[in-house]
C-alpha cells in the first residue's frame, strides 16, 4: 500500500456521515471546497464515483456504500484512539457539537456550560439551537437535549433534572378582558399562543390531564411562533395565554405579572434528557460532558 492511498478517506467518511459538505467541513474545520477536492482525488485514484452530488443533496453511489461499510469502522476506531490518548493525558479535546431546543438550552444547558468549559479548557462546544426534531447522527452532532418523550428510542438518554410541569399563564391585563378558564374546554373562547414545529410544520396541541387521562386540545390564537421561549414574553405583554413550563413562569407568577390558570389539569412531562448514539466506546469529550452534567444535576 502506498501512503497516498489513505488521502481523502477522512473527507469521504465525514461527508458520507453528515450527508453533506457543509456539516462535514464544519466538523473537520476545513472549507467545503477543500473537502470536495480531496474526494475528487480519491475517486480518481480508486477509479469509481463514490458520491452523487446535486445542488441540494449528496448521496452515496452503490460503490460508495460498499466502500464506506469497509472503511468507516476502522476510521471510527482511529478517531476514538486519538481522543483516548488526549484523555489519558488528562485533556479531553476537540469540538463537542450539541443540538438543543431553545427552551432546553435555557432550562438545563445554559447553567452547565460556563463551568464545563472552565473545567475542560481544551474542549470547544458548538451549540446549535433548533426547535425541530433532527437526526443528530446524520447532522453530525455528538449529542442532543430534548424533553424525554421526544428522544429517539435507539439513543442513550441521560436525565438532566427531574420531571417538569406545565403552567398556563396570562397577564392581569388579559384577564380584565376575558374571564379565566376553569376547564381546558373553555380555551375555545381564548386567544392562545400557538407553537408550530419547524420540521413538520404541525401546530402543537395543548395537553392536559382530564379525568385521569391525557387529552389534547386544538387551540386558536392570532400569534403563532416557532420559538418556545417567546410565549412567556407574549403573555407578559397581555397578548394571549401561554402554555409553558412552571419553572419559566414561576418568577413572573411570584411578582404577580402573570396569573396561572388550569393548575389542576396541568400535566407533568419527563425530564429533559441529554441523548447520544450508542457506541462501543464513548468519545472522551462526550464522556466528560455526560459526567459533568450528571454531577451538576445531582447537586441541584
GROMACS .gro file of C-alpha atoms in nm:
model
  300
    1UNK     CA    1   0.000   0.000   0.000
    2UNK     CA    2   0.130   0.345  -0.091
    3UNK     CA    3   0.098   0.623   0.164
    4UNK     CA    4  -0.119   0.838  -0.062
    5UNK     CA    5  -0.383   0.565  -0.078
    6UNK     CA    6  -0.509   0.697   0.256
    7UNK     CA    7  -0.556   1.051   0.122
    8UNK     CA    8  -0.920   1.161   0.114
    9UNK     CA    9  -1.056   0.878   0.330
   10UNK     CA   10  -1.140   1.104   0.624
   11UNK     CA   11  -1.303   1.359   0.392
   12UNK     CA   12  -1.521   1.091   0.228
   13UNK     CA   13  -1.616   0.935   0.563
   14UNK     CA   14  -1.729   1.264   0.713
   15UNK     CA   15  -1.922   1.377   0.406
   16UNK     CA   16  -2.097   1.038   0.395
   17UNK     CA   17  -2.170   1.055   0.769
   18UNK     CA   18  -2.321   1.406   0.750
   19UNK     CA   19  -2.477   1.361   0.404
   20UNK     CA   20  -2.341   1.699   0.303
   21UNK     CA   21  -2.026   1.905   0.260
   22UNK     CA   22  -2.113   2.198   0.488
   23UNK     CA   23  -2.166   1.997   0.808
   24UNK     CA   24  -1.866   1.774   0.732
   25UNK     CA   25  -1.647   2.077   0.667
   26UNK     CA   26  -1.757   2.229   0.999
   27UNK     CA   27  -1.674   1.905   1.181
   28UNK     CA   28  -1.328   1.888   1.022
   29UNK     CA   29  -1.272   2.266   1.039
   30UNK     CA   30  -1.188   2.297   0.669
   31UNK     CA   31  -1.365   2.454   0.373
   32UNK     CA   32  -1.628   2.263   0.172
   33UNK     CA   33  -1.420   2.320  -0.143
   34UNK     CA   34  -1.118   2.155   0.019
   35UNK     CA   35  -1.333   1.852   0.106
   36UNK     CA   36  -1.474   1.833  -0.245
   37UNK     CA   37  -1.126   1.841  -0.397
   38UNK     CA   38  -0.999   1.569  -0.159
   39UNK     CA   39  -1.289   1.341  -0.254
   40UNK     CA   40  -1.244   1.405  -0.627
   41UNK     CA   41  -0.879   1.299  -0.591
   42UNK     CA   42  -0.988   0.986  -0.401
   43UNK     CA   43  -1.243   0.896  -0.669
   44UNK     CA   44  -0.983   0.945  -0.943
   45UNK     CA   45  -0.734   0.726  -0.760
   46UNK     CA   46  -0.993   0.450  -0.700
   47UNK     CA   47  -1.141   0.479  -1.047
   48UNK     CA   48  -1.503   0.491  -0.925
   49UNK     CA   49  -1.758   0.755  -0.830
   50UNK     CA   50  -1.833   0.740  -0.457
   51UNK     CA   51  -2.085   1.022  -0.426
   52UNK     CA   52  -2.378   1.153  -0.627
   53UNK     CA   53  -2.379   1.531  -0.597
   54UNK     CA   54  -2.658   1.774  -0.677
   55UNK     CA   55  -2.706   2.137  -0.578
   56UNK     CA   56  -2.939   2.025  -0.297
   57UNK     CA   57  -2.815   1.689  -0.176
   58UNK     CA   58  -2.532   1.439  -0.152
   59UNK     CA   59  -2.589   1.063  -0.163
   60UNK     CA   60  -2.370   0.756  -0.185
   61UNK     CA   61  -2.335   0.553  -0.501
   62UNK     CA   62  -2.352   0.174  -0.477
   63UNK     CA   63  -1.971   0.166  -0.484
   64UNK     CA   64  -1.964   0.440  -0.219
   65UNK     CA   65  -2.193   0.241   0.011
   66UNK     CA   66  -1.974  -0.067  -0.022
   67UNK     CA   67  -1.653   0.128   0.033
   68UNK     CA   68  -1.792   0.314   0.333
   69UNK     CA   69  -1.903  -0.010   0.501
   70UNK     CA   70  -1.541  -0.129   0.498
   71UNK     CA   71  -1.354   0.189   0.595
   72UNK     CA   72  -1.596   0.352   0.844
   73UNK     CA   73  -1.536   0.115   1.139
   74UNK     CA   74  -1.158   0.148   1.102
   75UNK     CA   75  -1.166   0.527   1.075
   76UNK     CA   76  -1.401   0.548   1.373
   77UNK     CA   77  -1.154   0.342   1.576
   78UNK     CA   78  -0.867   0.569   1.468
   79UNK     CA   79  -1.063   0.880   1.568
   80UNK     CA   80  -1.158   0.733   1.906
   81UNK     CA   81  -0.799   0.619   1.966
   82UNK     CA   82  -0.679   0.975   1.922
   83UNK     CA   83  -0.940   1.106   2.162
   84UNK     CA   84  -0.850   0.835   2.413
   85UNK     CA   85  -0.486   0.947   2.402
   86UNK     CA   86  -0.591   1.301   2.486
   87UNK     CA   87  -0.800   1.164   2.773
   88UNK     CA   88  -0.504   0.964   2.906
   89UNK     CA   89  -0.309   1.288   2.914
   90UNK     CA   90  -0.593   1.437   3.117
   91UNK     CA   91  -0.708   1.665   2.839
   92UNK     CA   92  -1.028   1.571   2.653
   93UNK     CA   93  -1.016   1.787   2.342
   94UNK     CA   94  -1.192   1.866   2.018
   95UNK     CA   95  -1.529   2.019   1.933
   96UNK     CA   96  -1.839   1.891   2.114
   97UNK     CA   97  -2.140   1.960   1.891
   98UNK     CA   98  -2.476   1.975   2.072
   99UNK     CA   99  -2.822   2.029   1.923
  100UNK     CA  100  -3.095   2.157   2.157
  101UNK     CA  101  -3.426   2.340   2.159
  102UNK     CA  102  -3.412   2.692   2.297
  103UNK     CA  103  -3.623   2.603   2.599
  104UNK     CA  104  -3.399   2.310   2.696
  105UNK     CA  105  -3.096   2.533   2.647
  106UNK     CA  106  -3.236   2.792   2.886
  107UNK     CA  107  -3.356   2.544   3.146
  108UNK     CA  108  -3.074   2.289   3.165
  109UNK     CA  109  -2.781   2.362   2.931
  110UNK     CA  110  -2.705   2.727   2.999
  111UNK     CA  111  -2.641   2.668   3.371
  112UNK     CA  112  -2.385   2.397   3.279
  113UNK     CA  113  -2.176   2.547   3.003
  114UNK     CA  114  -1.964   2.807   3.184
  115UNK     CA  115  -1.850   2.561   3.450
  116UNK     CA  116  -1.790   2.284   3.197
  117UNK     CA  117  -1.573   2.496   2.969
  118UNK     CA  118  -1.376   2.618   3.269
  119UNK     CA  119  -1.318   2.259   3.382
  120UNK     CA  120  -1.214   2.147   3.030
  121UNK     CA  121  -1.027   2.437   2.867
  122UNK     CA  122  -0.907   2.220   2.575
  123UNK     CA  123  -1.263   2.150   2.463
  124UNK     CA  124  -1.483   2.364   2.243
  125UNK     CA  125  -1.862   2.349   2.248
  126UNK     CA  126  -2.069   2.426   1.940
  127UNK     CA  127  -2.433   2.465   2.045
  128UNK     CA  128  -2.696   2.479   1.770
  129UNK     CA  129  -3.043   2.593   1.874
  130UNK     CA  130  -3.307   2.402   1.677
  131UNK     CA  131  -3.678   2.382   1.757
  132UNK     CA  132  -3.732   2.086   1.524
  133UNK     CA  133  -3.652   1.720   1.575
  134UNK     CA  134  -3.348   1.609   1.378
  135UNK     CA  135  -3.131   1.303   1.335
  136UNK     CA  136  -2.826   1.409   1.535
  137UNK     CA  137  -2.610   1.137   1.378
  138UNK     CA  138  -2.695   1.240   1.023
  139UNK     CA  139  -2.634   1.607   1.103
  140UNK     CA  140  -2.302   1.540   1.274
  141UNK     CA  141  -2.387   1.622   1.635
  142UNK     CA  142  -2.233   1.442   1.930
  143UNK     CA  143  -2.542   1.485   2.146
  144UNK     CA  144  -2.881   1.650   2.174
  145UNK     CA  145  -3.101   1.780   2.455
  146UNK     CA  146  -3.478   1.740   2.437
  147UNK     CA  147  -3.772   1.661   2.662
  148UNK     CA  148  -3.788   1.289   2.740
  149UNK     CA  149  -4.081   1.190   2.518
  150UNK     CA  150  -3.906   1.339   2.213
  151UNK     CA  151  -3.588   1.131   2.236
  152UNK     CA  152  -3.548   0.855   1.977
  153UNK     CA  153  -3.569   0.504   2.124
  154UNK     CA  154  -3.231   0.393   1.988
  155UNK     CA  155  -3.042   0.664   2.176
  156UNK     CA  156  -2.868   0.652   2.512
  157UNK     CA  157  -3.060   0.904   2.725
  158UNK     CA  158  -2.940   1.065   3.049
  159UNK     CA  159  -3.191   1.269   3.256
  160UNK     CA  160  -3.091   1.625   3.344
  161UNK     CA  161  -3.304   1.705   3.646
  162UNK     CA  162  -3.649   1.579   3.736
  163UNK     CA  163  -3.994   1.585   3.574
  164UNK     CA  164  -4.126   1.920   3.453
  165UNK     CA  165  -4.478   2.057   3.498
  166UNK     CA  166  -4.674   2.275   3.258
  167UNK     CA  167  -4.825   2.611   3.352
  168UNK     CA  168  -5.087   2.806   3.156
  169UNK     CA  169  -5.048   3.176   3.229
  170UNK     CA  170  -5.185   3.513   3.131
  171UNK     CA  171  -5.133   3.871   3.243
  172UNK     CA  172  -5.371   4.061   3.476
  173UNK     CA  173  -5.447   4.290   3.181
  174UNK     CA  174  -5.552   3.991   2.968
  175UNK     CA  175  -5.788   3.866   3.241
  176UNK     CA  176  -5.951   4.207   3.262
  177UNK     CA  177  -6.074   4.144   2.909
  178UNK     CA  178  -6.163   3.775   2.939
  179UNK     CA  179  -6.269   3.554   3.233
  180UNK     CA  180  -6.015   3.296   3.343
  181UNK     CA  181  -6.079   2.948   3.200
  182UNK     CA  182  -6.195   2.690   3.454
  183UNK     CA  183  -6.164   2.387   3.228
  184UNK     CA  184  -5.942   2.320   2.924
  185UNK     CA  185  -6.256   2.316   2.708
  186UNK     CA  186  -6.301   2.686   2.793
  187UNK     CA  187  -5.987   2.765   2.589
  188UNK     CA  188  -6.204   2.774   2.277
  189UNK     CA  189  -6.306   3.123   2.396
  190UNK     CA  190  -5.946   3.241   2.447
  191UNK     CA  191  -5.659   3.380   2.245
  192UNK     CA  192  -5.368   3.137   2.287
  193UNK     CA  193  -5.008   3.148   2.169
  194UNK     CA  194  -4.969   2.869   1.916
  195UNK     CA  195  -4.641   2.683   1.856
  196UNK     CA  196  -4.551   2.550   1.512
  197UNK     CA  197  -4.286   2.277   1.483
  198UNK     CA  198  -4.020   2.394   1.238
  199UNK     CA  199  -3.963   2.044   1.099
  200UNK     CA  200  -4.314   1.910   1.038
  201UNK     CA  201  -4.500   2.241   1.030
  202UNK     CA  202  -4.762   2.098   1.267
  203UNK     CA  203  -4.925   2.313   1.537
  204UNK     CA  204  -4.873   2.180   1.888
  205UNK     CA  205  -5.194   2.075   2.064
  206UNK     CA  206  -5.208   2.174   2.428
  207UNK     CA  207  -5.211   1.869   2.654
  208UNK     CA  208  -5.397   1.842   2.984
  209UNK     CA  209  -5.480   1.571   3.236
  210UNK     CA  210  -5.858   1.540   3.240
  211UNK     CA  211  -6.043   1.269   3.436
  212UNK     CA  212  -5.729   1.060   3.471
  213UNK     CA  213  -5.621   1.067   3.108
  214UNK     CA  214  -5.406   1.287   2.883
  215UNK     CA  215  -5.621   1.491   2.643
  216UNK     CA  216  -5.504   1.711   2.354
  217UNK     CA  217  -5.683   2.037   2.271
  218UNK     CA  218  -5.660   2.229   1.946
  219UNK     CA  219  -5.626   2.593   2.040
  220UNK     CA  220  -5.667   2.911   1.837
  221UNK     CA  221  -5.498   3.248   1.851
  222UNK     CA  222  -5.364   3.534   1.645
  223UNK     CA  223  -4.998   3.465   1.728
  224UNK     CA  224  -4.809   3.159   1.605
  225UNK     CA  225  -4.442   3.113   1.695
  226UNK     CA  226  -4.162   2.861   1.647
  227UNK     CA  227  -3.957   2.990   1.941
  228UNK     CA  228  -4.059   2.803   2.255
  229UNK     CA  229  -3.935   3.081   2.486
  230UNK     CA  230  -4.131   3.365   2.329
  231UNK     CA  231  -4.470   3.252   2.458
  232UNK     CA  232  -4.393   3.382   2.809
  233UNK     CA  233  -4.297   3.721   2.667
  234UNK     CA  234  -4.623   3.733   2.472
  235UNK     CA  235  -4.819   3.654   2.789
  236UNK     CA  236  -4.637   3.926   2.982
  237UNK     CA  237  -4.741   4.174   2.714
  238UNK     CA  238  -5.105   4.076   2.762
  239UNK     CA  239  -5.134   3.940   2.409
  240UNK     CA  240  -5.257   3.588   2.485
  241UNK     CA  241  -5.243   3.287   2.714
  242UNK     CA  242  -4.914   3.094   2.714
  243UNK     CA  243  -4.856   2.722   2.761
  244UNK     CA  244  -4.511   2.694   2.914
  245UNK     CA  245  -4.314   2.524   3.188
  246UNK     CA  246  -4.372   2.608   3.553
  247UNK     CA  247  -4.003   2.684   3.608
  248UNK     CA  248  -4.008   2.961   3.348
  249UNK     CA  249  -4.337   3.114   3.459
  250UNK     CA  250  -4.284   3.096   3.837
  251UNK     CA  251  -4.078   3.417   3.882
  252UNK     CA  252  -4.347   3.617   3.699
  253UNK     CA  253  -4.625   3.449   3.896
  254UNK     CA  254  -4.448   3.545   4.220
  255UNK     CA  255  -4.433   3.910   4.116
  256UNK     CA  256  -4.799   3.895   4.000
  257UNK     CA  257  -4.704   3.987   3.644
  258UNK     CA  258  -4.865   3.660   3.537
  259UNK     CA  259  -5.159   3.463   3.674
  260UNK     CA  260  -5.168   3.086   3.648
  261UNK     CA  261  -5.487   2.907   3.544
  262UNK     CA  262  -5.599   2.545   3.494
  263UNK     CA  263  -5.347   2.426   3.756
  264UNK     CA  264  -5.548   2.117   3.846
  265UNK     CA  265  -5.526   1.999   3.484
  266UNK     CA  266  -5.156   2.076   3.433
  267UNK     CA  267  -4.964   1.771   3.306
  268UNK     CA  268  -4.614   1.671   3.409
  269UNK     CA  269  -4.366   1.558   3.144
  270UNK     CA  270  -4.046   1.355   3.171
  271UNK     CA  271  -3.724   1.541   3.242
  272UNK     CA  272  -3.504   1.697   2.980
  273UNK     CA  273  -3.257   1.438   2.856
  274UNK     CA  274  -2.908   1.455   2.719
  275UNK     CA  275  -2.903   1.188   2.447
  276UNK     CA  276  -2.642   1.046   2.214
  277UNK     CA  277  -2.587   0.741   1.991
  278UNK     CA  278  -2.474   0.417   2.149
  279UNK     CA  279  -2.115   0.324   2.060
  280UNK     CA  280  -1.866   0.064   2.171
  281UNK     CA  281  -1.650   0.336   2.323
  282UNK     CA  282  -1.775   0.677   2.425
  283UNK     CA  283  -1.564   0.966   2.293
  284UNK     CA  284  -1.373   1.131   2.582
  285UNK     CA  285  -1.518   1.476   2.504
  286UNK     CA  286  -1.873   1.339   2.528
  287UNK     CA  287  -1.794   1.127   2.833
  288UNK     CA  288  -1.656   1.435   3.009
  289UNK     CA  289  -1.973   1.631   2.936
  290UNK     CA  290  -2.207   1.349   3.041
  291UNK     CA  291  -2.024   1.305   3.372
  292UNK     CA  292  -2.017   1.680   3.437
  293UNK     CA  293  -2.387   1.720   3.355
  294UNK     CA  294  -2.486   1.430   3.582
  295UNK     CA  295  -2.277   1.562   3.871
  296UNK     CA  296  -2.426   1.911   3.832
  297UNK     CA  297  -2.779   1.772   3.809
  298UNK     CA  298  -2.736   1.581   4.137
  299UNK     CA  299  -2.624   1.899   4.315
  300UNK     CA  300  -2.944   2.086   4.225
   0.00000   0.00000   0.00000
